Amino acid sequence: MKVAVLLAEGFETIEALTTVDILRRAGIECHTFATKNQKVTTSHHITLKADKVFNEEIKDYDVVVLPGGMPGAVNLRDDERVINLLKEFNSKNKIIAAICAGPISLGKAGISEGKNVTCYPGFEEQLGNCNYQKELVVIDRNIITGRGPAAAIPFAFEILKQIAPEKVDEIKKAMLF
């Protein structure tokens, strides 16, 4: 299983990097893909180097993760390559995970329609006709959504549970979670 975490300028640090950290602890192949330049700056002014820049290779991944953060979530939503990728992943029933404001891309792609989803309060009107939940993490078939920064660890563990359930307890124990 391969996981791609999308990084657009202004992404939420904890939501992206917590997911990468937990998945890598579990031995999952997880790469960060910057949407523009390999160097990308978070919403809290931390500049880092992504593993890769968005390219066709991403279509071979099994899971795509969209962190929130401003303007990162808007930058993802407004990138047609991201929207097309989400539609393709959804049509193949691949896992799509989005947290905080990240689910607004699901709304634009039309894949949150009729689904149980969550997001950061105030963005729910951008999710389309969905069943909005006020839970930390919500799973509906191949869609995993998280509410905000406080959900970063449970969100990452839910992704891990979907792809390598045998690793969850081991990593939780090692992290004292």
PDB file of C-alpha atoms in Angstrom:
ATOM      1  CA  MET A   1       0.000   0.000   0.000  1.00  0.00           C
ATOM      2  CA  LYS A   2       1.245   3.446  -0.923  1.00  0.00           C
ATOM      3  CA  VAL A   3      -0.076   6.682   0.584  1.00  0.00           C
ATOM      4  CA  ALA A   4       0.256  10.143  -0.990  1.00  0.00           C
ATOM      5  CA  VAL A   5      -0.124  13.206   1.235  1.00  0.00           C
ATOM      6  CA  LEU A   6      -0.792  16.352  -0.796  1.00  0.00           C
ATOM      7  CA  LEU A   7       0.968  19.541   0.271  1.00  0.00           C
ATOM      8  CA  ALA A   8      -0.178  22.889  -1.081  1.00  0.00           C
ATOM      9  CA  GLU A   9       1.157  26.244   0.113  1.00  0.00           C
ATOM     10  CA  GLY A  10      -0.411  27.011   3.496  1.00  0.00           C
ATOM     11  CA  PHE A  11      -1.242  23.460   4.594  1.00  0.00           C
ATOM     12  CA  GLU A  12      -1.826  22.634   8.282  1.00  0.00           C
ATOM     13  CA  THR A  13       1.447  21.284   9.669  1.00  0.00           C
ATOM     14  CA  ILE A  14       0.114  18.889  12.307  1.00  0.00           C
ATOM     15  CA  GLU A  15      -2.519  17.334  10.036  1.00  0.00           C
ATOM     16  CA  ALA A  16      -0.088  16.491   7.236  1.00  0.00           C
ATOM     17  CA  LEU A  17       2.995  15.526   9.205  1.00  0.00           C
ATOM     18  CA  THR A  18       1.200  13.543  11.930  1.00  0.00           C
ATOM     19  CA  THR A  19      -0.292  11.372   9.210  1.00  0.00           C
ATOM     20  CA  VAL A  20       3.093  10.879   7.514  1.00  0.00           C
ATOM     21  CA  ASP A  21       4.775  10.153  10.862  1.00  0.00           C
ATOM     22  CA  ILE A  22       2.276   7.530  12.049  1.00  0.00           C
ATOM     23  CA  LEU A  23       2.148   5.745   8.698  1.00  0.00           C
ATOM     24  CA  ARG A  24       5.932   5.638   8.401  1.00  0.00           C
ATOM     25  CA  ARG A  25       6.244   4.314  11.972  1.00  0.00           C
ATOM     26  CA  ALA A  26       4.046   1.449  10.799  1.00  0.00           C
ATOM     27  CA  GLY A  27       6.294   0.789   7.805  1.00  0.00           C
ATOM     28  CA  ILE A  28       3.761   2.098   5.271  1.00  0.00           C
ATOM     29  CA  GLU A  29       5.181   3.623   2.086  1.00  0.00           C
ATOM     30  CA  CYS A  30       4.046   7.223   2.450  1.00  0.00           C
ATOM     31  CA  HIS A  31       5.224  10.166   0.364  1.00  0.00           C
ATOM     32  CA  THR A  32       4.461  13.855   0.410  1.00  0.00           C
ATOM     33  CA  PHE A  33       3.572  15.434  -2.944  1.00  0.00           C
ATOM     34  CA  ALA A  34       3.839  19.208  -3.264  1.00  0.00           C
ATOM     35  CA  THR A  35       1.402  20.706  -5.741  1.00  0.00           C
ATOM     36  CA  LYS A  36       3.866  23.282  -7.100  1.00  0.00           C
ATOM     37  CA  ASN A  37       7.456  23.451  -5.848  1.00  0.00           C
ATOM     38  CA  GLN A  38       9.267  20.840  -3.815  1.00  0.00           C
ATOM     39  CA  LYS A  39       9.765  23.413  -1.056  1.00  0.00           C
ATOM     40  CA  VAL A  40       6.411  24.234   0.514  1.00  0.00           C
ATOM     41  CA  THR A  41       5.482  26.430   3.471  1.00  0.00           C
ATOM     42  CA  THR A  42       2.831  25.518   6.029  1.00  0.00           C
ATOM     43  CA  SER A  43       0.129  27.773   7.414  1.00  0.00           C
ATOM     44  CA  HIS A  44       2.415  28.285  10.429  1.00  0.00           C
ATOM     45  CA  HIS A  45       5.389  29.404   8.334  1.00  0.00           C
ATOM     46  CA  ILE A  46       7.414  26.191   8.473  1.00  0.00           C
ATOM     47  CA  THR A  47       9.125  25.476   5.168  1.00  0.00           C
ATOM     48  CA  LEU A  48       9.857  21.888   4.275  1.00  0.00           C
ATOM     49  CA  LYS A  49      10.904  19.827   1.305  1.00  0.00           C
ATOM     50  CA  ALA A  50       8.267  17.472  -0.072  1.00  0.00           C
ATOM     51  CA  ASP A  51       9.345  14.032  -1.214  1.00  0.00           C
ATOM     52  CA  LYS A  52       7.970  14.643  -4.702  1.00  0.00           C
ATOM     53  CA  VAL A  53       6.184  17.189  -6.850  1.00  0.00           C
ATOM     54  CA  PHE A  54       2.691  16.296  -8.108  1.00  0.00           C
ATOM     55  CA  ASN A  55       2.995  14.093 -11.194  1.00  0.00           C
ATOM     56  CA  GLU A  56       1.301  11.163 -12.955  1.00  0.00           C
ATOM     57  CA  GLU A  57       2.965   8.672 -10.575  1.00  0.00           C
ATOM     58  CA  ILE A  58       0.458   9.673  -7.894  1.00  0.00           C
ATOM     59  CA  LYS A  59      -2.261   7.749  -9.758  1.00  0.00           C
ATOM     60  CA  ASP A  60      -0.470   4.507  -8.790  1.00  0.00           C
ATOM     61  CA  TYR A  61      -0.965   5.207  -5.081  1.00  0.00           C
ATOM     62  CA  ASP A  62      -3.667   3.489  -3.027  1.00  0.00           C
ATOM     63  CA  VAL A  63      -4.569   6.338  -0.650  1.00  0.00           C
ATOM     64  CA  VAL A  64      -4.587  10.112  -1.018  1.00  0.00           C
ATOM     65  CA  VAL A  65      -4.615  12.445   2.004  1.00  0.00           C
ATOM     66  CA  LEU A  66      -5.650  16.113   1.952  1.00  0.00           C
ATOM     67  CA  PRO A  67      -4.659  18.157   4.993  1.00  0.00           C
ATOM     68  CA  GLY A  68      -6.472  21.344   5.892  1.00  0.00           C
ATOM     69  CA  GLY A  69      -4.942  24.682   6.762  1.00  0.00           C
ATOM     70  CA  MET A  70      -5.396  28.031   5.112  1.00  0.00           C
ATOM     71  CA  PRO A  71      -4.845  28.760   2.354  1.00  0.00           C
ATOM     72  CA  GLY A  72      -3.647  25.173   1.761  1.00  0.00           C
ATOM     73  CA  ALA A  73      -7.115  23.623   1.601  1.00  0.00           C
ATOM     74  CA  VAL A  74      -8.305  26.304  -0.853  1.00  0.00           C
ATOM     75  CA  ASN A  75      -5.169  25.800  -2.962  1.00  0.00           C
ATOM     76  CA  LEU A  76      -5.941  22.055  -3.159  1.00  0.00           C
ATOM     77  CA  ARG A  77      -9.613  22.694  -3.968  1.00  0.00           C
ATOM     78  CA  ASP A  78      -8.725  25.145  -6.737  1.00  0.00           C
ATOM     79  CA  ASP A  79      -6.222  22.770  -8.394  1.00  0.00           C
ATOM     80  CA  GLU A  80      -8.021  20.865 -11.170  1.00  0.00           C
ATOM     81  CA  ARG A  81      -5.364  18.116 -11.049  1.00  0.00           C
ATOM     82  CA  VAL A  82      -6.367  17.437  -7.438  1.00  0.00           C
ATOM     83  CA  ILE A  83     -10.089  17.387  -8.263  1.00  0.00           C
ATOM     84  CA  ASN A  84      -9.499  15.014 -11.191  1.00  0.00           C
ATOM     85  CA  LEU A  85      -7.340  12.772  -8.979  1.00  0.00           C
ATOM     86  CA  LEU A  86     -10.074  12.615  -6.347  1.00  0.00           C
ATOM     87  CA  LYS A  87     -12.681  11.670  -8.950  1.00  0.00           C
ATOM     88  CA  GLU A  88     -10.396   8.958 -10.322  1.00  0.00           C
ATOM     89  CA  PHE A  89      -9.577   7.566  -6.854  1.00  0.00           C
ATOM     90  CA  ASN A  90     -13.258   7.548  -5.932  1.00  0.00           C
ATOM     91  CA  SER A  91     -14.262   5.771  -9.159  1.00  0.00           C
ATOM     92  CA  LYS A  92     -11.733   3.044  -8.279  1.00  0.00           C
ATOM     93  CA  ASN A  93     -12.922   2.929  -4.651  1.00  0.00           C
ATOM     94  CA  LYS A  94      -9.456   3.956  -3.423  1.00  0.00           C
ATOM     95  CA  ILE A  95      -9.199   5.544   0.016  1.00  0.00           C
ATOM     96  CA  ILE A  96      -9.551   9.330   0.147  1.00  0.00           C
ATOM     97  CA  ALA A  97      -8.799  10.989   3.477  1.00  0.00           C
ATOM     98  CA  ALA A  98      -9.310  14.700   4.151  1.00  0.00           C
ATOM     99  CA  ILE A  99      -9.115  16.637   7.400  1.00  0.00           C
ATOM    100  CA  CYS A 100     -10.093  20.091   8.708  1.00  0.00           C
ATOM    101  CA  ALA A 101     -10.869  22.286   5.671  1.00  0.00           C
ATOM    102  CA  GLY A 102      -9.438  19.587   3.367  1.00  0.00           C
ATOM    103  CA  PRO A 103     -12.891  18.065   2.681  1.00  0.00           C
ATOM    104  CA  ILE A 104     -13.878  21.150   0.643  1.00  0.00           C
ATOM    105  CA  SER A 105     -12.062  19.458  -2.240  1.00  0.00           C
ATOM    106  CA  LEU A 106     -14.382  16.474  -1.812  1.00  0.00           C
ATOM    107  CA  GLY A 107     -17.319  18.859  -2.128  1.00  0.00           C
ATOM    108  CA  LYS A 108     -15.965  20.398  -5.319  1.00  0.00           C
ATOM    109  CA  ALA A 109     -15.276  16.923  -6.767  1.00  0.00           C
ATOM    110  CA  GLY A 110     -18.852  15.896  -5.894  1.00  0.00           C
ATOM    111  CA  ILE A 111     -17.745  12.875  -3.880  1.00  0.00           C
ATOM    112  CA  SER A 112     -19.074  13.941  -0.485  1.00  0.00           C
ATOM    113  CA  GLU A 113     -22.647  13.893  -1.866  1.00  0.00           C
ATOM    114  CA  GLY A 114     -24.829  11.638   0.282  1.00  0.00           C
ATOM    115  CA  LYS A 115     -21.897  10.613   2.483  1.00  0.00           C
ATOM    116  CA  ASN A 116     -21.298  10.929   6.218  1.00  0.00           C
ATOM    117  CA  VAL A 117     -18.471  13.461   6.530  1.00  0.00           C
ATOM    118  CA  THR A 118     -16.980  15.991   8.896  1.00  0.00           C
ATOM    119  CA  CYS A 119     -14.781  19.063   8.518  1.00  0.00           C
ATOM    120  CA  TYR A 120     -13.712  22.143  10.409  1.00  0.00           C
ATOM    121  CA  PRO A 121     -16.789  24.133  11.532  1.00  0.00           C
ATOM    122  CA  GLY A 122     -17.746  26.769   8.987  1.00  0.00           C
ATOM    123  CA  PHE A 123     -16.748  24.771   5.906  1.00  0.00           C
ATOM    124  CA  GLU A 124     -19.674  22.335   5.919  1.00  0.00           C
ATOM    125  CA  GLU A 125     -21.622  24.429   3.388  1.00  0.00           C
ATOM    126  CA  GLN A 126     -18.863  23.626   0.836  1.00  0.00           C
ATOM    127  CA  LEU A 127     -19.366  19.855   1.168  1.00  0.00           C
ATOM    128  CA  GLY A 128     -22.509  19.631  -0.936  1.00  0.00           C
ATOM    129  CA  ASN A 129     -25.516  17.529  -0.004  1.00  0.00           C
ATOM    130  CA  CYS A 130     -23.890  15.336   2.645  1.00  0.00           C
ATOM    131  CA  ASN A 131     -24.702  14.093   6.130  1.00  0.00           C
ATOM    132  CA  TYR A 132     -22.463  16.411   8.199  1.00  0.00           C
ATOM    133  CA  GLN A 133     -21.253  14.903  11.482  1.00  0.00           C
ATOM    134  CA  LYS A 134     -19.729  16.725  14.462  1.00  0.00           C
ATOM    135  CA  GLU A 135     -17.321  13.855  15.244  1.00  0.00           C
ATOM    136  CA  LEU A 136     -13.504  13.939  15.322  1.00  0.00           C
ATOM    137  CA  VAL A 137     -13.221  11.298  12.585  1.00  0.00           C
ATOM    138  CA  VAL A 138     -15.937   9.988  10.258  1.00  0.00           C
ATOM    139  CA  ILE A 139     -15.648   7.008   7.914  1.00  0.00           C
ATOM    140  CA  ASP A 140     -18.059   6.335   5.052  1.00  0.00           C
ATOM    141  CA  ARG A 141     -16.915   3.546   2.745  1.00  0.00           C
ATOM    142  CA  ASN A 142     -13.683   4.757   1.084  1.00  0.00           C
ATOM    143  CA  ILE A 143     -13.918   8.294   2.516  1.00  0.00           C
ATOM    144  CA  ILE A 144     -12.239   9.228   5.818  1.00  0.00           C
ATOM    145  CA  THR A 145     -12.707  12.767   7.134  1.00  0.00           C
ATOM    146  CA  GLY A 146     -11.341  14.498  10.218  1.00  0.00           C
ATOM    147  CA  ARG A 147     -12.689  17.583  11.963  1.00  0.00           C
ATOM    148  CA  GLY A 148      -9.538  19.597  12.685  1.00  0.00           C
ATOM    149  CA  PRO A 149      -6.029  19.691  14.174  1.00  0.00           C
ATOM    150  CA  ALA A 150      -7.116  17.872  17.371  1.00  0.00           C
ATOM    151  CA  ALA A 151      -8.225  14.960  15.187  1.00  0.00           C
ATOM    152  CA  ALA A 152      -4.800  14.532  13.545  1.00  0.00           C
ATOM    153  CA  ILE A 153      -3.718  11.471  15.549  1.00  0.00           C
ATOM    154  CA  PRO A 154      -7.076   9.621  15.487  1.00  0.00           C
ATOM    155  CA  PHE A 155      -7.395  10.504  11.773  1.00  0.00           C
ATOM    156  CA  ALA A 156      -3.960   9.041  10.996  1.00  0.00           C
ATOM    157  CA  PHE A 157      -4.764   5.903  12.998  1.00  0.00           C
ATOM    158  CA  GLU A 158      -8.020   5.467  11.071  1.00  0.00           C
ATOM    159  CA  ILE A 159      -6.094   5.583   7.791  1.00  0.00           C
ATOM    160  CA  LEU A 160      -3.673   3.006   9.210  1.00  0.00           C
ATOM    161  CA  LYS A 161      -6.592   0.846  10.384  1.00  0.00           C
ATOM    162  CA  GLN A 162      -7.983   0.772   6.853  1.00  0.00           C
ATOM    163  CA  ILE A 163      -4.702  -0.285   5.211  1.00  0.00           C
ATOM    164  CA  ALA A 164      -2.781  -2.223   7.898  1.00  0.00           C
ATOM    165  CA  PRO A 165      -5.103  -3.006  10.827  1.00  0.00           C
ATOM    166  CA  GLU A 166      -2.559  -5.388  12.331  1.00  0.00           C
ATOM    167  CA  LYS A 167      -0.196  -2.441  12.964  1.00  0.00           C
ATOM    168  CA  VAL A 168      -2.591  -0.125  14.830  1.00  0.00           C
ATOM    169  CA  ASP A 169      -2.237  -1.511  18.368  1.00  0.00           C
ATOM    170  CA  GLU A 170       1.538  -1.825  18.050  1.00  0.00           C
ATOM    171  CA  ILE A 171       1.988   1.793  16.966  1.00  0.00           C
ATOM    172  CA  LYS A 172      -0.543   3.143  19.482  1.00  0.00           C
ATOM    173  CA  LYS A 173       1.313   1.331  22.269  1.00  0.00           C
ATOM    174  CA  ALA A 174       4.707   2.591  21.086  1.00  0.00           C
ATOM    175  CA  MET A 175       3.346   6.167  20.957  1.00  0.00           C
ATOM    176  CA  LEU A 176       1.586   5.874  24.357  1.00  0.00           C
ATOM    177  CA  PHE A 177      -1.710   6.740  22.662  1.00  0.00           C
TER     178      PHE A 177
END
